[in-house]
mmCIF file of N, CA, C and O in Angstrom:
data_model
loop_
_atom_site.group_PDB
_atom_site.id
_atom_site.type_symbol
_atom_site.label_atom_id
_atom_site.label_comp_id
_atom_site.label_asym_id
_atom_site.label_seq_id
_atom_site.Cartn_x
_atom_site.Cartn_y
_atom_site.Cartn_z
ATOM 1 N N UNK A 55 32.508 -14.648 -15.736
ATOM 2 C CA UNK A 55 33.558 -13.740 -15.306
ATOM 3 C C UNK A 55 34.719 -14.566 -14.744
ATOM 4 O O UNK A 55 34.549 -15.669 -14.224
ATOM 5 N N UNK A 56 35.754 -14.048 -14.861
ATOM 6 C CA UNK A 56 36.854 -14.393 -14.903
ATOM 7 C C UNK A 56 37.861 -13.824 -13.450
ATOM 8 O O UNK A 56 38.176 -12.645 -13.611
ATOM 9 N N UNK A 57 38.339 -14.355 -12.266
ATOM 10 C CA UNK A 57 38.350 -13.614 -11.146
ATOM 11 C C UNK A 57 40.228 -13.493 -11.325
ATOM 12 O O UNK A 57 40.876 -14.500 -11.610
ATOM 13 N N UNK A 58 40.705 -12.525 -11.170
ATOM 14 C CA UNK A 58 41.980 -12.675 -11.135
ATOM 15 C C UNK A 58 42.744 -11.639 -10.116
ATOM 16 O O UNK A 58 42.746 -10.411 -10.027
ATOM 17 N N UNK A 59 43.312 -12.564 -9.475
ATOM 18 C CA UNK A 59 44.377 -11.789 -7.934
ATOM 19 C C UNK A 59 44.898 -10.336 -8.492
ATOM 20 O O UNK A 59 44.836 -10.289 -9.721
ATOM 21 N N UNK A 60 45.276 -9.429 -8.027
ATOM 22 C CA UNK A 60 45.905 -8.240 -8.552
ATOM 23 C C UNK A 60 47.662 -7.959 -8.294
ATOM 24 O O UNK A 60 48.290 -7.824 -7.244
ATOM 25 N N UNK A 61 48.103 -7.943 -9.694
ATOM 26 C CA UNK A 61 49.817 -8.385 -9.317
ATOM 27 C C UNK A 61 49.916 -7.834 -7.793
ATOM 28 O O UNK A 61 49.159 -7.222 -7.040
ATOM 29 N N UNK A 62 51.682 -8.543 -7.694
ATOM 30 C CA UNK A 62 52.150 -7.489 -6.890
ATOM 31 C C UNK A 62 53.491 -7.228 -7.042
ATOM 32 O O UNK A 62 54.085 -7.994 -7.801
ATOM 33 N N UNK A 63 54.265 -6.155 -6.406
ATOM 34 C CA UNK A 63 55.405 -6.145 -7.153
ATOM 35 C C UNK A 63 56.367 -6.025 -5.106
ATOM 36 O O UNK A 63 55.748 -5.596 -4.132
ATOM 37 N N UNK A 64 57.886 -6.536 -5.039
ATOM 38 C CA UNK A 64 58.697 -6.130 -4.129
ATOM 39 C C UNK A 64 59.747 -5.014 -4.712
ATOM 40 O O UNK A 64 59.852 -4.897 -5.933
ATOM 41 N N UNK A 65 60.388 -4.338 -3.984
ATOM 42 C CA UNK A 65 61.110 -3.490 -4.426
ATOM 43 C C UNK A 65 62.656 -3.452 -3.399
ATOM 44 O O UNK A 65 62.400 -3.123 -2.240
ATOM 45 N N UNK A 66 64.185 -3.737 -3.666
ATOM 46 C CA UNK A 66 65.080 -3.735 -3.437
ATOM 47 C C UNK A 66 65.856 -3.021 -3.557
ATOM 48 O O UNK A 66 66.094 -2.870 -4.755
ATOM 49 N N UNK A 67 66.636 -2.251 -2.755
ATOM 50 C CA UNK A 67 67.501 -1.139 -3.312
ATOM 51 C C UNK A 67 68.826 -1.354 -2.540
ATOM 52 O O UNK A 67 68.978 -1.198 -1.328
ATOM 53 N N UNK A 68 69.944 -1.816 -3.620
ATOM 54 C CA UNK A 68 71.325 -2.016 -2.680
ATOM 55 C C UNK A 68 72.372 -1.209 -3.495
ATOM 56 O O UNK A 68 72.741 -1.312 -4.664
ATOM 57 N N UNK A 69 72.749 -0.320 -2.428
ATOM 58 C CA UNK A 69 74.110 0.609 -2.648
ATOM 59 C C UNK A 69 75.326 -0.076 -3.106
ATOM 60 O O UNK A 69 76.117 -0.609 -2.328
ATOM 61 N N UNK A 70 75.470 -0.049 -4.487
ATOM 62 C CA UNK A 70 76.412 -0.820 -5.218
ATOM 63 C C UNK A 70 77.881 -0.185 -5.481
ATOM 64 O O UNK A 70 78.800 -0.708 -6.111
ATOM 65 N N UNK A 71 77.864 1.225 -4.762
ATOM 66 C CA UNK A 71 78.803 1.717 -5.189
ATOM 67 C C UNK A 71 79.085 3.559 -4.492
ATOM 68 O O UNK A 71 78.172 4.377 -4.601
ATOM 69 N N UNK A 72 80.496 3.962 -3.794
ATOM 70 C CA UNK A 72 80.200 5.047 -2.893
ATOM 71 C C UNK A 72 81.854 5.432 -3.341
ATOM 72 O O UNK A 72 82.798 4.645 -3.274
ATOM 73 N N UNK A 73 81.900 6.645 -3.739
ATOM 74 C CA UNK A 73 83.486 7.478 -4.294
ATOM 75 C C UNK A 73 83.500 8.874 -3.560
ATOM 76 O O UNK A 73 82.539 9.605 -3.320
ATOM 77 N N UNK A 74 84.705 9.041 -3.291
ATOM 78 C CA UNK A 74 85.069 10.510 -3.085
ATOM 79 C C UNK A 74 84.469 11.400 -4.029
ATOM 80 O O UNK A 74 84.833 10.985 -5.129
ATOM 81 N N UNK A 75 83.477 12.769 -4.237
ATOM 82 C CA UNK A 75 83.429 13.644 -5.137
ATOM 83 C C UNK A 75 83.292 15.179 -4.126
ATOM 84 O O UNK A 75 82.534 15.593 -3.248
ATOM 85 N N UNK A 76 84.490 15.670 -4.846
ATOM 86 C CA UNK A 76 84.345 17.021 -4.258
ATOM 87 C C UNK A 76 84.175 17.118 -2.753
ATOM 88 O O UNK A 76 85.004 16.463 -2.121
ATOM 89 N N UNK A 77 83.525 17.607 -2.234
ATOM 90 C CA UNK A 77 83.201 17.672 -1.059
ATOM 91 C C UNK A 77 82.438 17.039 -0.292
ATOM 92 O O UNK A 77 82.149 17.325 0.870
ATOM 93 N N UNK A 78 81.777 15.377 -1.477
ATOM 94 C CA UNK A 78 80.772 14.755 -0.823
ATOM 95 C C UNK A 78 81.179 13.311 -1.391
ATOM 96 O O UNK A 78 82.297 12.801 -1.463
ATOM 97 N N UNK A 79 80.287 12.954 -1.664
ATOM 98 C CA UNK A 79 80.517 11.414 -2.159
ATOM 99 C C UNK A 79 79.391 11.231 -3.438
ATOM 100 O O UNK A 79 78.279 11.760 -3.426
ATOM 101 N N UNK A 80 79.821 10.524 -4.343
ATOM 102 C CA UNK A 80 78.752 9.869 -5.596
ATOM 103 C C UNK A 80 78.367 8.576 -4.674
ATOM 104 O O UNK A 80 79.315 8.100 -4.051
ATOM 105 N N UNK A 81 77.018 7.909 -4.500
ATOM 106 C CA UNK A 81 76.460 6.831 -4.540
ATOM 107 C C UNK A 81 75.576 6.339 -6.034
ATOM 108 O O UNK A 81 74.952 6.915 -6.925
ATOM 109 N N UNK A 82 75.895 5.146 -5.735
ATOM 110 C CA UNK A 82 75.053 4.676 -6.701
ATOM 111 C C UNK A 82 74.268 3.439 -6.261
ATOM 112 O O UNK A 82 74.980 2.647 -5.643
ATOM 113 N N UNK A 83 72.577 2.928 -6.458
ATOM 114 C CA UNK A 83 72.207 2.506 -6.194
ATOM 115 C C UNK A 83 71.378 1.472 -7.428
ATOM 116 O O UNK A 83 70.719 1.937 -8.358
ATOM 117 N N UNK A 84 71.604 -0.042 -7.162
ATOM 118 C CA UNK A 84 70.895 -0.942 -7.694
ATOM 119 C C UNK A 84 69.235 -0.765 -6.999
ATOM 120 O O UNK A 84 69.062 -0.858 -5.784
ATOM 121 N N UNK A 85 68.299 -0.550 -7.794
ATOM 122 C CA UNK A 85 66.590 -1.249 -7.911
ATOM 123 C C UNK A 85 66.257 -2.285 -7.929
ATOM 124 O O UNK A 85 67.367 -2.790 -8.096
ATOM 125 N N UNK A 86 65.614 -3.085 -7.894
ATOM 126 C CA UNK A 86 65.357 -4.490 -8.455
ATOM 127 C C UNK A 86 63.793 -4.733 -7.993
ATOM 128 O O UNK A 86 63.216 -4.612 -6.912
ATOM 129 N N UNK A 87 63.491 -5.022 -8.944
ATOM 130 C CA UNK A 87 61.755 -4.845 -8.851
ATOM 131 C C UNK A 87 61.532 -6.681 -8.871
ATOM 132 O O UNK A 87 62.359 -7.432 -9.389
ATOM 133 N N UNK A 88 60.377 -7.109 -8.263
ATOM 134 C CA UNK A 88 60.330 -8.551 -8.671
ATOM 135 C C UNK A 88 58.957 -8.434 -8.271
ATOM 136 O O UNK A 88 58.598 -7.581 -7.459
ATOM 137 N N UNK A 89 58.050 -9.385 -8.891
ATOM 138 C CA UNK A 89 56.852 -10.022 -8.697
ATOM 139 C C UNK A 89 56.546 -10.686 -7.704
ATOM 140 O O UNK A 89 57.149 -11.759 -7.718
ATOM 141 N N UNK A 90 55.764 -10.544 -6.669
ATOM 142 C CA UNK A 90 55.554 -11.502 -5.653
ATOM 143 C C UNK A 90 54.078 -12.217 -5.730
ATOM 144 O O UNK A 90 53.537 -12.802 -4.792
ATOM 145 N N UNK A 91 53.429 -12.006 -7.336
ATOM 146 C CA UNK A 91 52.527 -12.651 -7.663
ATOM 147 C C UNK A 91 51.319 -12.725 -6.699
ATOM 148 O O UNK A 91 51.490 -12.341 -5.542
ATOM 149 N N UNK A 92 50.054 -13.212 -7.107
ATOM 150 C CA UNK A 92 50.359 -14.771 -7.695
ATOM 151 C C UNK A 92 50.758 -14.571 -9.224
ATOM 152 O O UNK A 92 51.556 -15.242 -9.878
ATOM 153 N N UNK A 93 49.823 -13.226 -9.716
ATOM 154 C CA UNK A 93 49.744 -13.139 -11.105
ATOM 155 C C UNK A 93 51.159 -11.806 -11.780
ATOM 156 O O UNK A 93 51.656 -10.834 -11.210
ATOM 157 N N UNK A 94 51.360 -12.300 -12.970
ATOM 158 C CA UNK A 94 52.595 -11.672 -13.757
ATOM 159 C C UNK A 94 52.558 -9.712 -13.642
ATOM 160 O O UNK A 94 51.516 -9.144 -13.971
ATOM 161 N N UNK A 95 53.448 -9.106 -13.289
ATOM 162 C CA UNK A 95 53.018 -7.679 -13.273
ATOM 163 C C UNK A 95 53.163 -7.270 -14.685
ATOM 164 O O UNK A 95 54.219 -7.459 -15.289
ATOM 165 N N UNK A 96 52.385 -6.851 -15.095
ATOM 166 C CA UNK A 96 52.795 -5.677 -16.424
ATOM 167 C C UNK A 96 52.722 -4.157 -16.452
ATOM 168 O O UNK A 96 51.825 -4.126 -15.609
ATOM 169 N N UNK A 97 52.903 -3.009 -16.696
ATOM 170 C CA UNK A 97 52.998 -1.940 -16.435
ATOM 171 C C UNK A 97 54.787 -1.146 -16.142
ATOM 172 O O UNK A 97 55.891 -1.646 -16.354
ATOM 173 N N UNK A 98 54.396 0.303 -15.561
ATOM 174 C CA UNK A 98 55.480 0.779 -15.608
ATOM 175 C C UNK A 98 55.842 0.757 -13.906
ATOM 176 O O UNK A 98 54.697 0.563 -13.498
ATOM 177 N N UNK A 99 56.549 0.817 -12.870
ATOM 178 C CA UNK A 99 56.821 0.414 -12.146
ATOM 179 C C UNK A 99 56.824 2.335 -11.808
ATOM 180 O O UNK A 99 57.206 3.040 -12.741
ATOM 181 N N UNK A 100 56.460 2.917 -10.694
ATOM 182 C CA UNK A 100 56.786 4.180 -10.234
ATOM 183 C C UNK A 100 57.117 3.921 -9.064
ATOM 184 O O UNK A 100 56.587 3.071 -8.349
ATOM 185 N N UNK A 101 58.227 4.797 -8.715
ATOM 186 C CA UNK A 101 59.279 4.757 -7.701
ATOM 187 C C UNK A 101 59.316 6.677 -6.750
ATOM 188 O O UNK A 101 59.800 7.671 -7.293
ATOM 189 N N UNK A 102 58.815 6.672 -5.637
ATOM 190 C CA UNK A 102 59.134 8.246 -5.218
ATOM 191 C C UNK A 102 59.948 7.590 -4.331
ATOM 192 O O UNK A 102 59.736 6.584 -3.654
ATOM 193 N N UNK A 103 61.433 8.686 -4.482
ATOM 194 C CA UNK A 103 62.279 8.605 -3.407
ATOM 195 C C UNK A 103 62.731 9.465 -2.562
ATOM 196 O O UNK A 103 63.119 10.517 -3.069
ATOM 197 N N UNK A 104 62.804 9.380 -1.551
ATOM 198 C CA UNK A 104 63.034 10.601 -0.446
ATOM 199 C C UNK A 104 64.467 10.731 -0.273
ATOM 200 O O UNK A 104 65.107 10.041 0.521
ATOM 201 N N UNK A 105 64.927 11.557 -0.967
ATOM 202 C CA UNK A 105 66.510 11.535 -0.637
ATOM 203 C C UNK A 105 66.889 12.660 0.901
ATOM 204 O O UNK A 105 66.206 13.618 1.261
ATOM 205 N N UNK A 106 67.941 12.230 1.444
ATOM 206 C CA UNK A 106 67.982 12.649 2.272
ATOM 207 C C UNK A 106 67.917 14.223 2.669
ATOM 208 O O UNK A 106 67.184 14.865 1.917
ATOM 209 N N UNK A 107 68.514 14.939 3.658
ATOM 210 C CA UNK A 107 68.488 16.415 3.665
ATOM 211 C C UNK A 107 70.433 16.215 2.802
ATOM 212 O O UNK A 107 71.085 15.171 2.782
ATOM 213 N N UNK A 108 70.741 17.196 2.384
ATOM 214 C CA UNK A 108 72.200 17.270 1.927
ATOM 215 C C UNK A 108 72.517 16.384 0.631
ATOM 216 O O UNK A 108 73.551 16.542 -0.018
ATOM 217 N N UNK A 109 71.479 15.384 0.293
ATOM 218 C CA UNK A 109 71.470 14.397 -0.974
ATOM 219 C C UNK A 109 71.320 15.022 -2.107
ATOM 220 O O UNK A 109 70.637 16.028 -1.918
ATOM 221 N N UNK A 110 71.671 14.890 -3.321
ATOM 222 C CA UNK A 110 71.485 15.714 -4.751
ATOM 223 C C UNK A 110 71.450 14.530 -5.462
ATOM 224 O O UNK A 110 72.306 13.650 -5.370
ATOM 225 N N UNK A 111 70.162 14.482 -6.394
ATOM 226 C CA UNK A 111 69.809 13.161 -7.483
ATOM 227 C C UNK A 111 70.753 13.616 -8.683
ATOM 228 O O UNK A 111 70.335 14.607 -9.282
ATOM 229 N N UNK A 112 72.001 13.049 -9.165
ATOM 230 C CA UNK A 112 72.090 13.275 -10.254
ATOM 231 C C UNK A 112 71.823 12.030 -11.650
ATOM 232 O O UNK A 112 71.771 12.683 -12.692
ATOM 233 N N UNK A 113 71.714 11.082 -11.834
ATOM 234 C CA UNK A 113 71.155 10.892 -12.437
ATOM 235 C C UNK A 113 70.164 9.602 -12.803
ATOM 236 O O UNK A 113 69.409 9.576 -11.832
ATOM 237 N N UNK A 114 69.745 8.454 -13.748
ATOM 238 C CA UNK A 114 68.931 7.186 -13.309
ATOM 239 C C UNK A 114 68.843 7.136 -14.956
ATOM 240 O O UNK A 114 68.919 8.064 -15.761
ATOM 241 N N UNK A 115 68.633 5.539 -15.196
ATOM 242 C CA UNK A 115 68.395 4.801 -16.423
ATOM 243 C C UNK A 115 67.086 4.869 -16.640
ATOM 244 O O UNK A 115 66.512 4.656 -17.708
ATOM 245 N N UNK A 116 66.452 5.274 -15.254
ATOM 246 C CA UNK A 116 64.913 5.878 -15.655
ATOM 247 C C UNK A 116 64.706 7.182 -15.508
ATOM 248 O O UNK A 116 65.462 7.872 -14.824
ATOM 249 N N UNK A 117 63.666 7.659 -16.129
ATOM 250 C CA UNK A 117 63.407 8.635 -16.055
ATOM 251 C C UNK A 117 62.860 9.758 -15.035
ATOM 252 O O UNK A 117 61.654 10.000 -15.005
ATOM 253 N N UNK A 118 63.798 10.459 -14.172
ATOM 254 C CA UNK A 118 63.203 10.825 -13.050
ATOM 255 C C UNK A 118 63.326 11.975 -13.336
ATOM 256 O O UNK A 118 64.108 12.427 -14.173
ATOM 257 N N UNK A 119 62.011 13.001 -12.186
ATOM 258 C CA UNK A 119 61.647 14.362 -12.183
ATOM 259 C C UNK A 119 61.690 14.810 -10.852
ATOM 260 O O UNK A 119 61.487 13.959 -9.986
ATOM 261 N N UNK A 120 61.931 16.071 -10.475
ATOM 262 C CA UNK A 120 61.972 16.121 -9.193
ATOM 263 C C UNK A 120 60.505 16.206 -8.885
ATOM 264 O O UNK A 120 59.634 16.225 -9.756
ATOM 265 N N UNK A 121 60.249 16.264 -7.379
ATOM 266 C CA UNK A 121 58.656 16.505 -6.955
ATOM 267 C C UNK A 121 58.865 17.786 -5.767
ATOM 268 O O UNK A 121 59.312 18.916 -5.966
ATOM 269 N N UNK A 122 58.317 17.101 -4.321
ATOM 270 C CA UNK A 122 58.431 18.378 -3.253
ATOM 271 C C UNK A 122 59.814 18.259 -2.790
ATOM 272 O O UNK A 122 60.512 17.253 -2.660
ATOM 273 N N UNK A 123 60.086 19.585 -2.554
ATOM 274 C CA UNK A 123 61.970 19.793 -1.445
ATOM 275 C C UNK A 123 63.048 18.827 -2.246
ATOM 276 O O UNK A 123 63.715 19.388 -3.116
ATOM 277 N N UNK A 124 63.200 17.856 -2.090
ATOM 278 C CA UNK A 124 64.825 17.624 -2.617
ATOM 279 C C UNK A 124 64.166 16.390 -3.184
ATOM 280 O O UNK A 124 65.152 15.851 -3.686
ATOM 281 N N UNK A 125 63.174 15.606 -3.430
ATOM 282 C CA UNK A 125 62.735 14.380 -3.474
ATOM 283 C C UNK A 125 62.404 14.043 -5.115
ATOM 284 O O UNK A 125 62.576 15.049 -5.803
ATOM 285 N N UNK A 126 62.114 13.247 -5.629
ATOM 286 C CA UNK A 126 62.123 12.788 -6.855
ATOM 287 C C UNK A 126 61.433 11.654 -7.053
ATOM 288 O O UNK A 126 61.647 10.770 -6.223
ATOM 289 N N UNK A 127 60.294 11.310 -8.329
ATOM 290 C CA UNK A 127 59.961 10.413 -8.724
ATOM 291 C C UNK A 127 60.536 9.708 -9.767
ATOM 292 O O UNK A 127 60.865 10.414 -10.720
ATOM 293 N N UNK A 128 60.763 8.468 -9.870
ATOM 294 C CA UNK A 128 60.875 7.711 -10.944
ATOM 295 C C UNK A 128 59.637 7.045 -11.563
ATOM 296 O O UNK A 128 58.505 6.895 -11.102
ATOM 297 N N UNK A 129 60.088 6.747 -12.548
ATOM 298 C CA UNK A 129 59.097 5.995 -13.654
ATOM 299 C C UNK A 129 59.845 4.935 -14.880
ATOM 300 O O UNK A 129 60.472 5.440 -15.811
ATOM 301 N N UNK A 130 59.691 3.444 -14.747
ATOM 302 C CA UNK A 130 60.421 2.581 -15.347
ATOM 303 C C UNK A 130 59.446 2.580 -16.662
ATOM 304 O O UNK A 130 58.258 2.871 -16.802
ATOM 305 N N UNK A 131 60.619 2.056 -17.708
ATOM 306 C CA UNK A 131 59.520 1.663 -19.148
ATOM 307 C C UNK A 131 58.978 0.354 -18.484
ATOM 308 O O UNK A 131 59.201 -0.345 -17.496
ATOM 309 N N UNK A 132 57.707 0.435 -20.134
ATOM 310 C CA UNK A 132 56.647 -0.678 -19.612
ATOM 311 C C UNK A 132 57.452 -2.145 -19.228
ATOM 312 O O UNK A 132 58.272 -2.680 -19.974
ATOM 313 N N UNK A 133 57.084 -2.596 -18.075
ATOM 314 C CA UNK A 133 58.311 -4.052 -17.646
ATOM 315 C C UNK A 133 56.546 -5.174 -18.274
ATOM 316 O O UNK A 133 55.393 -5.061 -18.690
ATOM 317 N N UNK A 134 57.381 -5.933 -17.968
ATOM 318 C CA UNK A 134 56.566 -7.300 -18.194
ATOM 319 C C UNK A 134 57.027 -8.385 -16.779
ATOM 320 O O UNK A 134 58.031 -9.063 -16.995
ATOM 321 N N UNK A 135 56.623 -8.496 -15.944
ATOM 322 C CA UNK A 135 57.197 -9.346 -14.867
ATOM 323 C C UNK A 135 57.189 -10.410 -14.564
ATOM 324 O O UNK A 135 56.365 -10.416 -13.650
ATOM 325 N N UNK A 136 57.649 -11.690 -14.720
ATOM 326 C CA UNK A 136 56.906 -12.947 -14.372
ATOM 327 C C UNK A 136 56.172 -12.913 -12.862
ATOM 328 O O UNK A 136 55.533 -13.887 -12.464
#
């Protein structure tokens, strides 16, 4: 048998971007997923985010669904991670 560590992954989220809309503001936010190893991650990366009270998700390069009250999961395609 063959013993192997179980990935691991960090997760980063920096507000890249904030505009006047209507009565509120558009944000937009960078992800950045990285490996903190020892071993390579493979899989899809799932993300639940708690947006605030007054926050509205409109949209993501992944595929997100809402869940409970205002909140939303994501789900990345399959990554390969070093």
């Amino acid at each position: 048998a063959v013993y192997c560590d179980p990935p691991s992954i960090a997760l980063e989220k920096t507000a890249t971007k904030t505009a006047k809309a209507g009565d509120g503001y558009d944000a937009t936010f960078r992800i950045k997923v990285t490996s903190t190893g020892p071993d390579p991650y493979h899989g899809t990366v799932e993300l639940e985010e708690v947006l605030p009270e007054g926050a509205t998700y409109v949209s993501s390069s992944w595929p997100c669904v809402p869940t409970t009250g205002n909140d939303v999961h994501c789900s990345s395609p399959y990554k390969d991670i070093p």
